[in-house]
Amino acid sequence: MTSRPMVRRVSNLVVIIGLIAACGPATGSPDPATPSASATTPATTATTATASLGPSSSPSTSTVVATPDPSLPPDATLAADGGDAVTGQLGSFIWGDGGSDSGTLPGAPVAVGASEPLTIGLVPLTGVATWAAALTRIDPDGTGVAPIGIEEGPPPMTLTAPGAGTWRLVVTVRFADHAGSATYTWRLDVR
């Protein structure tokens, strides 16, 4: 038979164990020279969860955008009407004090509808002097391409998707203020 003092001690012990568990894992280790995994994990998690976004902002689950590499031209994105933007493959470019020469690229894949409006943007936003888009159809067996046409002009950089099939879209941008030029490539899977 259990006495009342024994029940009270067990109850107190359960409360104490519950409080210890609620406070989380121990933050120290038996040997100060060897931190335990539980000692480092909470700090890492807290740092990640509370990254500063500025004095008036609140935590967010949005993607952090990396600072662009100043030795490279901006990224170019292609968005179909109402769709997500897809970053194109950077090909040949002249930018700042450098540049790169590239051969034909396969292109970043993007699915679009026939005759759908397409918009090309730059990230970060950069001034454009002129742009040109070359569209080629990729043969079904992949052995060659047939050029279809070129669109060019001043901004905005917009065009219309071709008919059904697989296409390579190559866009060359000449940046404002003689900042350089860059070529970007996408593979359009048009349905």
PDB file of C-alpha atoms in Angstrom:
ATOM      1  CA  MET A   1       0.000   0.000   0.000  1.00  0.00           C
ATOM      2  CA  THR A   2       1.314   3.470  -0.937  1.00  0.00           C
ATOM      3  CA  SER A   3       1.379   6.152   1.710  1.00  0.00           C
ATOM      4  CA  ARG A   4       0.388   9.793   1.068  1.00  0.00           C
ATOM      5  CA  PRO A   5       3.933  11.183   1.615  1.00  0.00           C
ATOM      6  CA  MET A   6       5.273   8.745  -0.994  1.00  0.00           C
ATOM      7  CA  VAL A   7       2.641   9.823  -3.563  1.00  0.00           C
ATOM      8  CA  ARG A   8       3.480  13.485  -2.867  1.00  0.00           C
ATOM      9  CA  ARG A   9       7.228  12.843  -3.395  1.00  0.00           C
ATOM     10  CA  VAL A  10       6.568  10.991  -6.671  1.00  0.00           C
ATOM     11  CA  SER A  11       4.285  13.813  -7.845  1.00  0.00           C
ATOM     12  CA  ASN A  12       6.925  16.408  -6.976  1.00  0.00           C
ATOM     13  CA  LEU A  13       9.560  14.374  -8.815  1.00  0.00           C
ATOM     14  CA  VAL A  14       7.335  14.161 -11.928  1.00  0.00           C
ATOM     15  CA  VAL A  15       6.834  17.959 -11.846  1.00  0.00           C
ATOM     16  CA  ILE A  16      10.589  18.562 -11.496  1.00  0.00           C
ATOM     17  CA  ILE A  17      11.386  16.191 -14.392  1.00  0.00           C
ATOM     18  CA  GLY A  18       8.716  17.914 -16.497  1.00  0.00           C
ATOM     19  CA  LEU A  19      10.226  21.343 -15.783  1.00  0.00           C
ATOM     20  CA  ILE A  20      13.706  20.137 -16.674  1.00  0.00           C
ATOM     21  CA  ALA A  21      12.418  18.644 -19.954  1.00  0.00           C
ATOM     22  CA  ALA A  22      10.526  21.841 -20.783  1.00  0.00           C
ATOM     23  CA  CYS A  23      13.664  23.919 -20.363  1.00  0.00           C
ATOM     24  CA  GLY A  24      15.373  21.977 -23.124  1.00  0.00           C
ATOM     25  CA  PRO A  25      18.637  20.093 -23.290  1.00  0.00           C
ATOM     26  CA  ALA A  26      21.606  20.966 -21.133  1.00  0.00           C
ATOM     27  CA  THR A  27      23.738  23.747 -22.570  1.00  0.00           C
ATOM     28  CA  GLY A  28      27.024  22.728 -21.052  1.00  0.00           C
ATOM     29  CA  SER A  29      29.188  19.661 -21.310  1.00  0.00           C
ATOM     30  CA  PRO A  30      31.094  17.707 -18.681  1.00  0.00           C
ATOM     31  CA  ASP A  31      34.400  18.738 -20.265  1.00  0.00           C
ATOM     32  CA  PRO A  32      34.530  22.462 -21.231  1.00  0.00           C
ATOM     33  CA  ALA A  33      37.168  21.694 -23.892  1.00  0.00           C
ATOM     34  CA  THR A  34      34.770  19.348 -25.697  1.00  0.00           C
ATOM     35  CA  PRO A  35      31.367  20.940 -26.341  1.00  0.00           C
ATOM     36  CA  SER A  36      28.519  18.486 -26.735  1.00  0.00           C
ATOM     37  CA  ALA A  37      26.288  18.440 -29.818  1.00  0.00           C
ATOM     38  CA  SER A  38      23.380  19.651 -27.702  1.00  0.00           C
ATOM     39  CA  ALA A  39      25.468  22.631 -26.578  1.00  0.00           C
ATOM     40  CA  THR A  40      26.031  23.864 -30.137  1.00  0.00           C
ATOM     41  CA  THR A  41      22.764  22.924 -31.815  1.00  0.00           C
ATOM     42  CA  PRO A  42      20.450  25.459 -30.077  1.00  0.00           C
ATOM     43  CA  ALA A  43      22.736  28.400 -30.899  1.00  0.00           C
ATOM     44  CA  THR A  44      22.936  27.408 -34.561  1.00  0.00           C
ATOM     45  CA  THR A  45      19.187  26.992 -34.791  1.00  0.00           C
ATOM     46  CA  ALA A  46      18.523  30.281 -33.020  1.00  0.00           C
ATOM     47  CA  THR A  47      20.922  32.155 -35.293  1.00  0.00           C
ATOM     48  CA  THR A  48      19.228  30.717 -38.371  1.00  0.00           C
ATOM     49  CA  ALA A  49      15.721  31.392 -37.112  1.00  0.00           C
ATOM     50  CA  THR A  50      16.395  34.954 -35.987  1.00  0.00           C
ATOM     51  CA  ALA A  51      18.490  36.333 -38.837  1.00  0.00           C
ATOM     52  CA  SER A  52      18.153  40.088 -38.815  1.00  0.00           C
ATOM     53  CA  LEU A  53      16.080  41.565 -41.612  1.00  0.00           C
ATOM     54  CA  GLY A  54      16.242  45.129 -40.327  1.00  0.00           C
ATOM     55  CA  PRO A  55      14.856  47.008 -37.346  1.00  0.00           C
ATOM     56  CA  SER A  56      11.222  47.125 -38.466  1.00  0.00           C
ATOM     57  CA  SER A  57      10.927  43.759 -40.201  1.00  0.00           C
ATOM     58  CA  SER A  58       9.671  40.472 -38.879  1.00  0.00           C
ATOM     59  CA  PRO A  59      11.009  36.962 -39.486  1.00  0.00           C
ATOM     60  CA  SER A  60      10.048  35.573 -42.861  1.00  0.00           C
ATOM     61  CA  THR A  61      10.201  32.297 -44.720  1.00  0.00           C
ATOM     62  CA  SER A  62      11.092  33.976 -48.010  1.00  0.00           C
ATOM     63  CA  THR A  63      14.245  33.045 -49.893  1.00  0.00           C
ATOM     64  CA  VAL A  64      17.286  35.173 -49.163  1.00  0.00           C
ATOM     65  CA  VAL A  65      18.737  36.644 -52.349  1.00  0.00           C
ATOM     66  CA  ALA A  66      22.515  36.577 -52.499  1.00  0.00           C
ATOM     67  CA  THR A  67      24.436  39.710 -53.333  1.00  0.00           C
ATOM     68  CA  PRO A  68      25.342  39.543 -57.028  1.00  0.00           C
ATOM     69  CA  ASP A  69      28.949  38.990 -58.060  1.00  0.00           C
ATOM     70  CA  PRO A  70      30.146  42.369 -59.380  1.00  0.00           C
ATOM     71  CA  SER A  71      32.426  40.606 -61.869  1.00  0.00           C
ATOM     72  CA  LEU A  72      29.402  39.053 -63.630  1.00  0.00           C
ATOM     73  CA  PRO A  73      26.525  40.698 -65.491  1.00  0.00           C
ATOM     74  CA  PRO A  74      23.055  40.510 -63.938  1.00  0.00           C
ATOM     75  CA  ASP A  75      20.996  37.335 -64.197  1.00  0.00           C
ATOM     76  CA  ALA A  76      18.298  37.295 -66.861  1.00  0.00           C
ATOM     77  CA  THR A  77      14.937  35.712 -66.150  1.00  0.00           C
ATOM     78  CA  LEU A  78      12.204  34.575 -68.519  1.00  0.00           C
ATOM     79  CA  ALA A  79       8.613  34.499 -67.335  1.00  0.00           C
ATOM     80  CA  ALA A  80       5.594  33.293 -69.256  1.00  0.00           C
ATOM     81  CA  ASP A  81       2.333  35.140 -68.674  1.00  0.00           C
ATOM     82  CA  GLY A  82       1.507  34.470 -65.012  1.00  0.00           C
ATOM     83  CA  GLY A  83       4.266  31.890 -64.544  1.00  0.00           C
ATOM     84  CA  ASP A  84       7.376  31.718 -62.397  1.00  0.00           C
ATOM     85  CA  ALA A  85      10.536  33.326 -63.750  1.00  0.00           C
ATOM     86  CA  VAL A  86      13.333  30.990 -64.864  1.00  0.00           C
ATOM     87  CA  THR A  87      16.936  32.214 -64.814  1.00  0.00           C
ATOM     88  CA  GLY A  88      18.662  31.753 -68.163  1.00  0.00           C
ATOM     89  CA  GLN A  89      22.094  30.227 -68.671  1.00  0.00           C
ATOM     90  CA  LEU A  90      24.715  32.943 -68.920  1.00  0.00           C
ATOM     91  CA  GLY A  91      26.787  32.571 -72.069  1.00  0.00           C
ATOM     92  CA  SER A  92      29.306  34.952 -73.615  1.00  0.00           C
ATOM     93  CA  PHE A  93      29.597  38.319 -71.926  1.00  0.00           C
ATOM     94  CA  ILE A  94      31.628  41.488 -71.545  1.00  0.00           C
ATOM     95  CA  TRP A  95      31.241  43.090 -68.128  1.00  0.00           C
ATOM     96  CA  GLY A  96      33.428  45.421 -66.105  1.00  0.00           C
ATOM     97  CA  ASP A  97      37.057  44.554 -66.685  1.00  0.00           C
ATOM     98  CA  GLY A  98      36.374  40.993 -67.831  1.00  0.00           C
ATOM     99  CA  GLY A  99      34.384  38.721 -70.003  1.00  0.00           C
ATOM    100  CA  SER A 100      33.865  35.164 -71.151  1.00  0.00           C
ATOM    101  CA  ASP A 101      33.313  33.463 -74.478  1.00  0.00           C
ATOM    102  CA  SER A 102      30.897  30.556 -74.559  1.00  0.00           C
ATOM    103  CA  GLY A 103      29.764  28.089 -77.175  1.00  0.00           C
ATOM    104  CA  THR A 104      26.156  26.988 -77.739  1.00  0.00           C
ATOM    105  CA  LEU A 105      24.425  26.197 -74.472  1.00  0.00           C
ATOM    106  CA  PRO A 106      21.511  23.790 -73.962  1.00  0.00           C
ATOM    107  CA  GLY A 107      19.536  26.486 -72.118  1.00  0.00           C
ATOM    108  CA  ALA A 108      17.587  26.571 -68.893  1.00  0.00           C
ATOM    109  CA  PRO A 109      14.385  24.539 -69.413  1.00  0.00           C
ATOM    110  CA  VAL A 110      11.055  26.315 -69.229  1.00  0.00           C
ATOM    111  CA  ALA A 111       7.598  25.096 -70.240  1.00  0.00           C
ATOM    112  CA  VAL A 112       5.313  27.620 -71.926  1.00  0.00           C
ATOM    113  CA  GLY A 113       2.147  27.653 -73.979  1.00  0.00           C
ATOM    114  CA  ALA A 114       2.052  28.417 -77.699  1.00  0.00           C
ATOM    115  CA  SER A 115       1.712  32.146 -78.439  1.00  0.00           C
ATOM    116  CA  GLU A 116       2.044  32.977 -74.745  1.00  0.00           C
ATOM    117  CA  PRO A 117       3.544  36.395 -73.888  1.00  0.00           C
ATOM    118  CA  LEU A 118       7.112  36.113 -72.548  1.00  0.00           C
ATOM    119  CA  THR A 119       8.937  38.749 -70.519  1.00  0.00           C
ATOM    120  CA  ILE A 120      12.678  38.924 -69.911  1.00  0.00           C
ATOM    121  CA  GLY A 121      13.872  40.667 -66.760  1.00  0.00           C
ATOM    122  CA  LEU A 122      17.248  41.407 -65.183  1.00  0.00           C
ATOM    123  CA  VAL A 123      18.212  40.717 -61.570  1.00  0.00           C
ATOM    124  CA  PRO A 124      19.360  43.049 -60.220  1.00  0.00           C
ATOM    125  CA  LEU A 125      17.480  45.558 -62.342  1.00  0.00           C
ATOM    126  CA  THR A 126      19.992  46.991 -64.839  1.00  0.00           C
ATOM    127  CA  GLY A 127      19.568  49.501 -67.642  1.00  0.00           C
ATOM    128  CA  VAL A 128      19.246  48.072 -71.162  1.00  0.00           C
ATOM    129  CA  ALA A 129      20.293  49.910 -74.323  1.00  0.00           C
ATOM    130  CA  THR A 130      19.125  47.248 -76.813  1.00  0.00           C
ATOM    131  CA  TRP A 131      18.335  43.557 -76.904  1.00  0.00           C
ATOM    132  CA  ALA A 132      17.981  40.848 -79.541  1.00  0.00           C
ATOM    133  CA  ALA A 133      16.344  37.421 -79.350  1.00  0.00           C
ATOM    134  CA  ALA A 134      17.189  34.556 -81.706  1.00  0.00           C
ATOM    135  CA  LEU A 135      14.806  31.621 -81.762  1.00  0.00           C
ATOM    136  CA  THR A 136      15.751  28.263 -83.272  1.00  0.00           C
ATOM    137  CA  ARG A 137      13.748  25.067 -83.471  1.00  0.00           C
ATOM    138  CA  ILE A 138      15.492  21.998 -82.132  1.00  0.00           C
ATOM    139  CA  ASP A 139      14.949  18.970 -84.373  1.00  0.00           C
ATOM    140  CA  PRO A 140      13.120  16.072 -82.663  1.00  0.00           C
ATOM    141  CA  ASP A 141      16.175  13.834 -83.030  1.00  0.00           C
ATOM    142  CA  GLY A 142      18.409  16.585 -81.577  1.00  0.00           C
ATOM    143  CA  THR A 143      20.782  16.601 -84.557  1.00  0.00           C
ATOM    144  CA  GLY A 144      20.348  20.204 -85.580  1.00  0.00           C
ATOM    145  CA  VAL A 145      18.487  23.438 -85.354  1.00  0.00           C
ATOM    146  CA  ALA A 146      16.662  25.564 -87.868  1.00  0.00           C
ATOM    147  CA  PRO A 147      16.693  29.331 -87.295  1.00  0.00           C
ATOM    148  CA  ILE A 148      13.281  30.905 -87.185  1.00  0.00           C
ATOM    149  CA  GLY A 149      13.694  34.596 -86.501  1.00  0.00           C
ATOM    150  CA  ILE A 150      15.089  37.464 -84.533  1.00  0.00           C
ATOM    151  CA  GLU A 151      13.312  40.118 -82.501  1.00  0.00           C
ATOM    152  CA  GLU A 152      15.205  43.152 -81.313  1.00  0.00           C
ATOM    153  CA  GLY A 153      14.796  46.674 -80.014  1.00  0.00           C
ATOM    154  CA  PRO A 154      14.826  48.821 -76.910  1.00  0.00           C
ATOM    155  CA  PRO A 155      13.202  47.758 -73.628  1.00  0.00           C
ATOM    156  CA  PRO A 156      10.827  46.350 -72.569  1.00  0.00           C
ATOM    157  CA  MET A 157      12.135  42.904 -73.409  1.00  0.00           C
ATOM    158  CA  THR A 158       8.973  41.069 -74.429  1.00  0.00           C
ATOM    159  CA  LEU A 159       8.167  38.546 -77.131  1.00  0.00           C
ATOM    160  CA  THR A 160       5.618  35.886 -77.991  1.00  0.00           C
ATOM    161  CA  ALA A 161       6.237  32.156 -77.609  1.00  0.00           C
ATOM    162  CA  PRO A 162       6.405  30.189 -80.876  1.00  0.00           C
ATOM    163  CA  GLY A 163       4.210  27.232 -81.814  1.00  0.00           C
ATOM    164  CA  ALA A 164       4.376  23.792 -80.203  1.00  0.00           C
ATOM    165  CA  GLY A 165       7.758  22.067 -80.132  1.00  0.00           C
ATOM    166  CA  THR A 166      11.190  22.417 -78.582  1.00  0.00           C
ATOM    167  CA  TRP A 167      13.034  25.681 -79.132  1.00  0.00           C
ATOM    168  CA  ARG A 168      16.252  27.391 -78.098  1.00  0.00           C
ATOM    169  CA  LEU A 169      15.869  31.056 -77.190  1.00  0.00           C
ATOM    170  CA  VAL A 170      19.094  33.081 -77.120  1.00  0.00           C
ATOM    171  CA  VAL A 171      18.816  36.665 -75.886  1.00  0.00           C
ATOM    172  CA  THR A 172      21.674  39.149 -76.215  1.00  0.00           C
ATOM    173  CA  VAL A 173      21.453  42.242 -74.032  1.00  0.00           C
ATOM    174  CA  ARG A 174      23.519  45.395 -74.546  1.00  0.00           C
ATOM    175  CA  PHE A 175      23.490  47.240 -71.248  1.00  0.00           C
ATOM    176  CA  ALA A 176      22.996  50.997 -70.905  1.00  0.00           C
ATOM    177  CA  ASP A 177      25.933  53.345 -70.318  1.00  0.00           C
ATOM    178  CA  HIS A 178      28.285  51.023 -72.232  1.00  0.00           C
ATOM    179  CA  ALA A 179      28.364  48.662 -69.227  1.00  0.00           C
ATOM    180  CA  GLY A 180      28.845  45.647 -71.508  1.00  0.00           C
ATOM    181  CA  SER A 181      26.736  42.898 -73.022  1.00  0.00           C
ATOM    182  CA  ALA A 182      25.648  39.358 -72.216  1.00  0.00           C
ATOM    183  CA  THR A 183      23.976  36.391 -73.860  1.00  0.00           C
ATOM    184  CA  TYR A 184      21.426  34.202 -72.063  1.00  0.00           C
ATOM    185  CA  THR A 185      19.870  30.919 -73.203  1.00  0.00           C
ATOM    186  CA  TRP A 186      16.635  29.055 -72.434  1.00  0.00           C
ATOM    187  CA  ARG A 187      15.187  25.804 -73.812  1.00  0.00           C
ATOM    188  CA  LEU A 188      11.506  26.349 -74.485  1.00  0.00           C
ATOM    189  CA  ASP A 189       9.240  23.325 -74.327  1.00  0.00           C
ATOM    190  CA  VAL A 190       6.143  24.751 -75.986  1.00  0.00           C
ATOM    191  CA  ARG A 191       2.876  22.856 -75.628  1.00  0.00           C
TER     192      ARG A 191
END
